[in-house]
Structure formats: structure tokens, C-alpha cells
């Protein structure tokens, strides 16, 4: 049996191999993705983002267990571009992989920063395509909420929960503007710690003051203690409510359409990058151009224009 056939039969090892294949951009990976995409349904993508150590992994762990118990099939992707380590440690110290089923209903992957073909956000998105095609109906994406890559990642989520903690010191005013804008739900985790009330009321105040969003969703603030699972049920309810609201208001489809458009552009951008710039680099045209620029015969802009014209002819 081919790997793809085993994948279709629900073999977790085949899923793992296919993801590596795609992630490393090995030969034929686009065809693989294209075939997988035929099986993509409307698996829910849920982003959990927030500062380092906020309890994201612990929350993801709680949510995954709840969803599995309800009969869902769950894929998890953890993205941590700031960490040189990938692997077991990412799910947090309280999370044991052995607690999860190995019957094909659960899979966890952490994304390596380097070697991800087409950039980290794109590689992460490709993993969610593989999950969806594999039959996972929920994908949980954990990212540290800083920087453009993370914002790009959560951009491909249907619902985004932003996790904040009392002791983070970032009072709401100093919170990264980007984080504010991507939240569909605020989760105040570690609310067993002092300062939880303050941050909750600051968030509520801030939400009251902002102008009503286009989709008319009123962003809830949920308090959790992930380590004791307190409030996780409420977090899940908030997620379900958001999903229902998105569906009823037509914004779910709108978001999906936006995501697909973005994907097409990413695919195109990668092809140009790979097949245009990389080919140039290989052909050594650049060395010659550098010589000419150093000899003051031309400049990078003129060279760029000329090469572009040659390759797009
Ligand atoms: N007191 C308390 N501790 C918590 C809570 N949730 C998580 N923790 C602890 O906080 C630490 C970090 O939790 P993680 O779940 O690994 O946090 P994270 O946001 O995934 O961390 P990174 O992935 O490293 O950014 C762990 O020691 C958890 O046990 C909570 O609600 N209350
Ligand atoms: Mg984590």
C-alpha cells in the first residue's frame, strides 16, 4: 500500500510521514497537497494564542481531552518560532502525550522554524489541510502571540482565543495592538492568581469602548484555571457560540473565502519564489550581475528589471 492509501485508511504514521513530506517541500509535495485538498471538509480551526507561559498548552490539552470525549477527532499544531527546541516539551510540563489516544483520533505536531517550505505560516496551514483530509474535525493551533508570523497563522483560524494572565504585567493598555484585533474570545487564564479581577474588568472596559465590529460578535471574557480545568467548559461554550454566530451571520463563509484567496496568493508567491528566484540563483546570473554592478556598469534595480523581463517573457 502507498503512504497515501494508508493515510486514507487512518494510519497515523502515514499522516506523520505525509506532513514531513509537505513540510520539507520534498518532490511532488504540491501534488500531495492537491490530492489531500480534495478531501478537505470544513474542519474547525481554533487558534489559541498569547504570551509565553500563559498556559496555552495546558488549555489546548484540556480542550483536546474534552473534544475527544465528545467523539471529535482532534489535531494539534504548536508553533513556537522563538524557541530553538521543537518536540515533546512544547505541550507543557503537565501534558503527557501518553494520556492521548493512539487510535488515530488524535495527533500532535510542533512546527520547526527552519526548513518549513514557503514560510512557517504557510507550512502550518498545510498541516491543517493534512489534518482535515485525514478526518480530524477540529484543529487546535497554539502560537505565541507575537510577530507577523503568528498573526498570519491565526488569520487562517475560524475562531481565535487570546490568552492573557494576571501577572503578565501587560495591563490591557500595553497589550500588543495586533493581539487585540485578532481576538474572538479573551481567556484570562491563571485566574487563581492575584490580579485576575483587575485584568477582567480592564478587558471588559476596553471591549465596551471599542466600536462594534462588523460581524456584531460581542467578544466574551472567560476566566480559566487551566491546571484545574476550571472554566474550560465555559471556554468551550464560548467557542461553540462564536462558531454558531459566524455561521448564522454569514461571516464563517466570508472568513473561509478570505482564507482561500490568501492561500491562492501564497501558492503563487511560493512558486515565483521557488521557480524564479531560486532558478536565477542556481544559474549564476547573479554573480555576473554583481561583477557588473561593482564595475559601475549597472545597478541592482536595472538588473532586477532586466532579469524580470527575461524570465516573465
Ligand atoms: N497557577 C496556574 N498555573 C498555570 C495555569 N495554567 C497553566 N499553568 C502553569 O503555567 C506554566 C506554563 O504553562 P503552559 O501551558 O506550558 O504555557 P504555554 O503558554 O503553553 O507556554 P509556552 O508554550 O512556553 O509559551 C506551567 O507550569 C503550567 O502548569 C493556571 O491556570 N494557573
Ligand atoms: Mg506551550
Short mmCIF file of C-alpha atoms and ligand atoms in Angstrom, two decimals:
data_model
loop_
_atom_site.label_atom_id
_atom_site.label_comp_id
_atom_site.label_asym_id
_atom_site.label_seq_id
_atom_site.Cartn_x
_atom_site.Cartn_y
_atom_site.Cartn_z
CA UNK A 1 0.00 0.00 0.00
CA UNK A 2 1.21 3.51 -0.73
CA UNK A 3 1.59 6.07 2.05
CA UNK A 4 -1.38 7.94 0.71
CA UNK A 5 -3.54 4.83 0.80
CA UNK A 6 -2.51 4.19 4.37
CA UNK A 7 -3.27 7.84 5.15
CA UNK A 8 -6.78 7.40 3.77
CA UNK A 9 -7.21 4.34 5.96
CA UNK A 10 -6.49 6.42 9.03
CA UNK A 11 -2.92 5.32 9.71
CA UNK A 12 -1.34 7.92 12.00
CA UNK A 13 2.20 7.06 10.87
CA UNK A 14 1.21 7.76 7.29
CA UNK A 15 -0.16 11.13 8.41
CA UNK A 16 3.13 11.88 10.10
CA UNK A 17 5.13 10.95 7.01
CA UNK A 18 2.93 12.97 4.71
CA UNK A 19 3.25 16.03 6.92
CA UNK A 20 7.05 15.73 6.90
CA UNK A 21 6.97 15.34 3.15
CA UNK A 22 4.94 18.53 2.74
CA UNK A 23 6.77 20.45 5.40
CA UNK A 24 10.16 19.82 3.83
CA UNK A 25 8.87 20.60 0.36
CA UNK A 26 10.04 17.23 -0.96
CA UNK A 27 9.47 16.25 -4.55
CA UNK A 28 5.85 16.16 -5.55
CA UNK A 29 4.62 17.78 -2.35
CA UNK A 30 2.32 20.09 -4.24
CA UNK A 31 0.61 17.13 -5.89
CA UNK A 32 0.19 15.52 -2.49
CA UNK A 33 -1.39 18.69 -1.11
CA UNK A 34 -3.58 18.97 -4.12
CA UNK A 35 -4.87 15.42 -3.63
CA UNK A 36 -5.38 16.00 0.07
CA UNK A 37 -7.31 19.16 -0.61
CA UNK A 38 -9.94 17.15 -2.47
CA UNK A 39 -10.82 15.60 0.87
CA UNK A 40 -10.89 18.80 2.86
CA UNK A 41 -14.20 19.39 4.52
CA UNK A 42 -14.93 22.11 6.96
CA UNK A 43 -12.85 21.07 9.91
CA UNK A 44 -12.88 23.80 12.53
CA UNK A 45 -9.62 25.65 13.10
CA UNK A 46 -9.22 27.07 16.52
CA UNK A 47 -6.31 29.34 17.40
CA UNK A 48 -5.02 29.65 20.96
CA UNK A 49 -2.56 32.48 21.21
CA UNK A 50 -0.98 34.60 23.91
CA UNK A 51 2.28 35.42 25.66
CA UNK A 52 4.89 32.79 26.56
CA UNK A 53 3.93 30.70 29.56
CA UNK A 54 0.33 31.93 29.67
CA UNK A 55 -0.93 28.36 29.84
CA UNK A 56 -1.77 27.89 26.17
CA UNK A 57 -0.55 24.30 26.03
CA UNK A 58 -2.38 23.42 29.23
CA UNK A 59 -5.57 24.88 27.79
CA UNK A 60 -5.08 23.11 24.46
CA UNK A 61 -4.59 19.90 26.40
CA UNK A 62 -7.85 20.40 28.35
CA UNK A 63 -9.79 21.33 25.23
CA UNK A 64 -8.39 18.39 23.29
CA UNK A 65 -9.46 15.95 26.02
CA UNK A 66 -12.96 17.42 26.17
CA UNK A 67 -13.35 17.28 22.40
CA UNK A 68 -12.07 13.71 22.22
CA UNK A 69 -14.54 12.67 24.89
CA UNK A 70 -17.34 14.12 22.78
CA UNK A 71 -16.24 11.93 19.89
CA UNK A 72 -14.36 14.54 17.90
CA UNK A 73 -11.11 13.79 16.13
CA UNK A 74 -8.52 16.32 17.08
CA UNK A 75 -5.26 17.54 15.57
CA UNK A 76 -2.95 19.91 17.43
CA UNK A 77 -0.23 22.11 15.94
CA UNK A 78 2.10 24.06 18.20
CA UNK A 79 4.12 26.83 16.62
CA UNK A 80 6.92 28.43 18.53
CA UNK A 81 9.19 30.32 16.21
CA UNK A 82 11.12 31.85 19.09
CA UNK A 83 12.18 28.54 20.52
CA UNK A 84 15.08 26.59 19.07
CA UNK A 85 13.53 23.44 20.51
CA UNK A 86 10.74 21.53 18.94
CA UNK A 87 9.25 18.33 20.11
CA UNK A 88 7.90 16.87 23.29
CA UNK A 89 8.45 19.81 25.59
CA UNK A 90 6.16 22.11 23.69
CA UNK A 91 2.93 20.79 25.10
CA UNK A 92 3.97 21.94 28.55
CA UNK A 93 5.19 20.18 31.61
CA UNK A 94 1.80 18.97 32.73
CA UNK A 95 0.94 17.45 29.42
CA UNK A 96 1.70 13.84 28.80
CA UNK A 97 1.37 12.58 25.29
CA UNK A 98 0.66 9.12 26.66
CA UNK A 99 -2.64 10.48 28.01
CA UNK A 100 -3.86 10.80 24.47
CA UNK A 101 -5.38 8.05 22.36
CA UNK A 102 -3.23 6.41 19.71
CA UNK A 103 -6.17 5.04 17.73
CA UNK A 104 -5.97 7.68 15.00
CA UNK A 105 -8.32 10.16 16.68
CA UNK A 106 -5.54 12.43 17.92
CA UNK A 107 -2.27 13.79 16.61
CA UNK A 108 0.14 16.44 17.79
CA UNK A 109 2.76 18.23 15.78
CA UNK A 110 5.13 21.03 16.62
CA UNK A 111 6.40 23.16 13.82
CA UNK A 112 10.07 23.62 13.18
CA UNK A 113 11.04 27.14 12.27
CA UNK A 114 13.65 26.21 9.74
CA UNK A 115 13.12 24.15 6.67
CA UNK A 116 9.41 24.83 6.53
CA UNK A 117 8.76 25.29 2.87
CA UNK A 118 7.04 28.53 1.94
CA UNK A 119 7.36 30.02 5.41
CA UNK A 120 6.10 28.97 8.79
CA UNK A 121 2.56 30.28 8.47
CA UNK A 122 2.10 28.52 5.15
CA UNK A 123 3.62 25.29 6.44
CA UNK A 124 1.28 25.40 9.43
CA UNK A 125 -1.67 25.94 7.16
CA UNK A 126 -0.60 22.93 5.09
CA UNK A 127 -0.57 20.81 8.23
CA UNK A 128 -4.16 21.83 8.91
CA UNK A 129 -5.04 20.73 5.37
CA UNK A 130 -3.49 17.33 6.06
CA UNK A 131 -5.39 17.09 9.36
CA UNK A 132 -8.65 17.99 7.71
CA UNK A 133 -8.13 15.47 4.90
CA UNK A 134 -7.20 12.84 7.47
CA UNK A 135 -10.59 13.31 9.09
CA UNK A 136 -9.85 15.48 12.10
CA UNK A 137 -12.85 17.72 12.54
CA UNK A 138 -11.10 20.10 14.92
CA UNK A 139 -7.61 21.53 14.69
CA UNK A 140 -6.17 23.37 17.65
CA UNK A 141 -3.34 25.76 16.81
CA UNK A 142 -1.13 27.03 19.58
CA UNK A 143 1.05 30.05 18.86
CA UNK A 144 2.88 32.60 20.94
CA UNK A 145 1.14 35.84 20.17
CA UNK A 146 3.98 37.98 18.96
CA UNK A 147 5.06 38.96 15.49
CA UNK A 148 3.74 38.77 12.00
CA UNK A 149 4.09 35.01 11.59
CA UNK A 150 1.68 34.37 14.43
CA UNK A 151 -0.74 36.93 13.17
CA UNK A 152 -0.62 35.20 9.79
CA UNK A 153 -1.24 31.85 11.44
CA UNK A 154 -4.25 32.93 13.41
CA UNK A 155 -5.51 34.62 10.30
CA UNK A 156 -6.31 31.17 8.98
CA UNK A 157 -8.31 30.23 12.08
CA UNK A 158 -12.08 30.28 12.33
CA UNK A 159 -12.05 31.26 15.99
CA UNK A 160 -9.18 32.81 17.93
CA UNK A 161 -8.90 32.73 21.69
CA UNK A 162 -6.34 35.17 23.09
CA UNK A 163 -4.99 34.03 26.43
CA UNK A 164 -3.88 36.62 28.95
CA UNK A 165 -2.70 36.17 32.51
CA UNK A 166 -2.93 38.37 35.60
CA UNK A 167 0.76 38.51 36.36
CA UNK A 168 1.95 39.16 32.85
CA UNK A 169 2.22 42.82 33.83
CA UNK A 170 0.95 43.81 30.42
CA UNK A 171 -2.02 45.63 31.51
CA UNK A 172 -4.54 45.69 28.75
CA UNK A 173 -3.39 49.12 27.61
CA UNK A 174 0.06 47.89 26.74
CA UNK A 175 -1.09 44.73 25.07
CA UNK A 176 0.07 44.36 21.53
CA UNK A 177 -2.41 46.03 19.25
CA UNK A 178 -2.40 43.07 16.89
CA UNK A 179 -3.46 40.71 19.66
CA UNK A 180 -6.44 42.86 20.48
CA UNK A 181 -7.66 42.84 16.93
CA UNK A 182 -7.49 39.10 16.37
CA UNK A 183 -9.37 38.03 19.50
CA UNK A 184 -12.79 36.45 19.11
CA UNK A 185 -12.62 35.36 22.74
CA UNK A 186 -10.49 36.54 25.64
CA UNK A 187 -9.40 33.93 28.08
CA UNK A 188 -7.99 35.13 31.39
CA UNK A 189 -6.02 32.10 32.45
CA UNK A 190 -4.27 31.59 35.80
CA UNK A 191 -7.20 33.35 37.36
CA UNK A 192 -6.30 31.59 40.60
CA UNK A 193 -3.59 34.23 40.85
CA UNK A 194 -3.93 37.77 42.22
CA UNK A 195 -4.89 40.44 39.70
CA UNK A 196 -7.37 38.32 37.75
CA UNK A 197 -10.30 40.59 38.60
CA UNK A 198 -8.38 43.66 37.55
CA UNK A 199 -7.47 42.31 34.14
CA UNK A 200 -11.00 41.03 33.56
CA UNK A 201 -12.53 44.40 34.30
CA UNK A 202 -9.92 46.18 32.20
CA UNK A 203 -10.69 43.91 29.27
CA UNK A 204 -14.44 44.40 29.66
CA UNK A 205 -13.96 48.16 29.84
CA UNK A 206 -11.83 48.14 26.74
CA UNK A 207 -14.33 46.00 24.85
CA UNK A 208 -17.16 48.32 25.82
CA UNK A 209 -15.29 51.28 24.41
CA UNK A 210 -14.40 49.91 21.04
CA UNK A 211 -16.68 50.39 18.12
CA UNK A 212 -18.96 47.44 17.39
CA UNK A 213 -17.32 45.03 14.95
CA UNK A 214 -18.72 44.39 11.50
CA UNK A 215 -19.84 40.88 12.38
CA UNK A 216 -21.65 42.14 15.53
CA UNK A 217 -20.00 39.49 17.68
CA UNK A 218 -19.69 40.55 21.26
CA UNK A 219 -16.31 39.28 22.49
CA UNK A 220 -16.65 37.34 25.74
CA UNK A 221 -14.08 37.35 28.52
CA UNK A 222 -13.76 33.88 30.02
CA UNK A 223 -11.80 33.14 33.18
CA UNK A 224 -9.95 29.86 33.45
CA UNK A 225 -7.59 27.94 35.66
CA UNK A 226 -6.23 25.54 33.09
CA UNK A 227 -4.32 23.47 35.64
CA UNK A 228 -7.54 22.52 37.42
CA UNK A 229 -9.72 22.69 34.26
CA UNK A 230 -11.87 25.38 35.91
CA UNK A 231 -13.63 27.47 33.30
CA UNK A 232 -12.54 25.29 30.39
CA UNK A 233 -16.15 24.24 29.86
CA UNK A 234 -17.12 27.94 29.60
CA UNK A 235 -14.26 28.49 27.17
CA UNK A 236 -15.57 25.67 25.03
CA UNK A 237 -19.08 27.12 25.19
CA UNK A 238 -17.75 30.49 24.07
CA UNK A 239 -16.01 28.78 21.14
CA UNK A 240 -19.21 26.99 20.15
CA UNK A 241 -21.22 30.19 20.42
CA UNK A 242 -18.74 32.01 18.23
CA UNK A 243 -18.89 29.25 15.64
CA UNK A 244 -22.70 29.39 15.63
CA UNK A 245 -22.70 33.17 15.38
CA UNK A 246 -20.26 33.07 12.49
CA UNK A 247 -22.42 30.55 10.68
CA UNK A 248 -25.66 32.46 11.20
CA UNK A 249 -24.22 35.83 10.29
CA UNK A 250 -22.56 34.55 7.13
CA UNK A 251 -19.15 35.56 8.43
CA UNK A 252 -17.91 31.99 8.58
CA UNK A 253 -18.19 31.71 4.83
CA UNK A 254 -16.72 35.17 4.44
CA UNK A 255 -13.70 34.23 6.52
CA UNK A 256 -13.25 30.99 4.62
CA UNK A 257 -13.40 32.81 1.30
CA UNK A 258 -10.78 35.24 2.53
CA UNK A 259 -8.58 32.36 3.66
CA UNK A 260 -8.83 30.60 0.32
CA UNK A 261 -7.94 33.79 -1.56
CA UNK A 262 -4.96 34.23 0.69
CA UNK A 263 -3.91 30.64 0.10
CA UNK A 264 -4.00 31.04 -3.67
CA UNK A 265 -1.76 34.09 -3.40
CA UNK A 266 0.63 32.22 -1.11
CA UNK A 267 0.83 29.29 -3.51
CA UNK A 268 1.59 31.71 -6.33
CA UNK A 269 4.13 33.65 -4.33
CA UNK A 270 5.93 30.43 -3.42
CA UNK A 271 6.02 29.26 -7.00
CA UNK A 272 7.51 32.53 -8.12
CA UNK A 273 9.97 32.38 -5.28
CA UNK A 274 10.97 28.80 -5.98
CA UNK A 275 10.91 28.69 -9.68
CA UNK A 276 12.03 32.18 -10.49
CA UNK A 277 14.36 33.47 -7.84
CA UNK A 278 15.88 30.09 -6.99
CA UNK A 279 16.46 29.28 -10.63
CA UNK A 280 18.19 32.60 -11.07
CA UNK A 281 20.38 31.89 -8.10
CA UNK A 282 21.33 28.49 -9.45
CA UNK A 283 22.09 29.70 -12.93
CA UNK A 284 24.78 32.02 -11.66
CA UNK A 285 23.31 35.04 -13.41
CA UNK A 286 23.57 36.84 -10.14
CA UNK A 287 27.34 36.54 -9.85
CA UNK A 288 27.79 38.10 -13.19
CA UNK A 289 25.39 40.89 -12.30
CA UNK A 290 27.26 41.56 -9.07
CA UNK A 291 30.50 41.91 -11.03
CA UNK A 292 28.88 44.39 -13.36
CA UNK A 293 27.39 46.40 -10.50
CA UNK A 294 30.77 46.56 -8.75
CA UNK A 295 32.32 47.71 -12.01
CA UNK A 296 29.70 50.51 -12.04
CA UNK A 297 28.26 49.26 -15.30
CA UNK A 298 24.77 48.85 -13.90
CA UNK A 299 22.80 48.81 -10.63
CA UNK A 300 20.58 46.33 -8.74
CA UNK A 301 17.39 47.99 -9.93
CA UNK A 302 18.29 47.82 -13.57
CA UNK A 303 19.47 44.23 -13.18
CA UNK A 304 16.20 43.37 -11.42
CA UNK A 305 14.18 44.88 -14.23
CA UNK A 306 16.14 43.09 -16.92
CA UNK A 307 16.02 39.71 -15.24
CA UNK A 308 12.34 40.09 -14.55
CA UNK A 309 11.69 40.89 -18.19
CA UNK A 310 13.72 37.91 -19.34
CA UNK A 311 12.00 35.43 -17.03
CA UNK A 312 8.48 36.65 -17.47
CA UNK A 313 8.74 36.62 -21.27
N1 LIG B 1 -1.40 28.72 38.67
C1 LIG B 1 -1.66 28.36 37.43
N2 LIG B 1 -0.68 27.84 36.66
C2 LIG B 1 -0.99 27.51 35.37
C3 LIG B 1 -2.28 27.65 34.86
N3 LIG B 1 -2.27 27.23 33.58
C4 LIG B 1 -1.02 26.84 33.31
N4 LIG B 1 -0.21 26.99 34.40
C5 LIG B 1 1.20 26.68 34.51
O1 LIG B 1 1.92 27.64 33.76
C6 LIG B 1 3.07 27.03 33.16
C7 LIG B 1 3.08 27.25 31.66
O2 LIG B 1 2.01 26.54 31.10
P1 LIG B 1 1.98 26.13 29.57
O3 LIG B 1 0.65 25.52 29.31
O4 LIG B 1 3.19 25.37 29.20
O5 LIG B 1 2.04 27.59 28.93
P2 LIG B 1 2.25 27.98 27.40
O6 LIG B 1 1.51 29.25 27.20
O7 LIG B 1 1.90 26.85 26.52
O8 LIG B 1 3.81 28.23 27.36
P3 LIG B 1 4.74 28.38 26.06
O9 LIG B 1 4.26 27.41 25.03
O10 LIG B 1 6.10 28.10 26.57
O11 LIG B 1 4.55 29.81 25.61
C8 LIG B 1 3.02 25.56 33.53
O12 LIG B 1 3.84 25.34 34.65
C9 LIG B 1 1.57 25.34 33.89
O13 LIG B 1 1.39 24.29 34.81
C10 LIG B 1 -3.31 28.19 35.71
O14 LIG B 1 -4.46 28.38 35.32
N5 LIG B 1 -2.93 28.51 36.97
MG1 LIG B 2 3.06 25.90 25.00
#
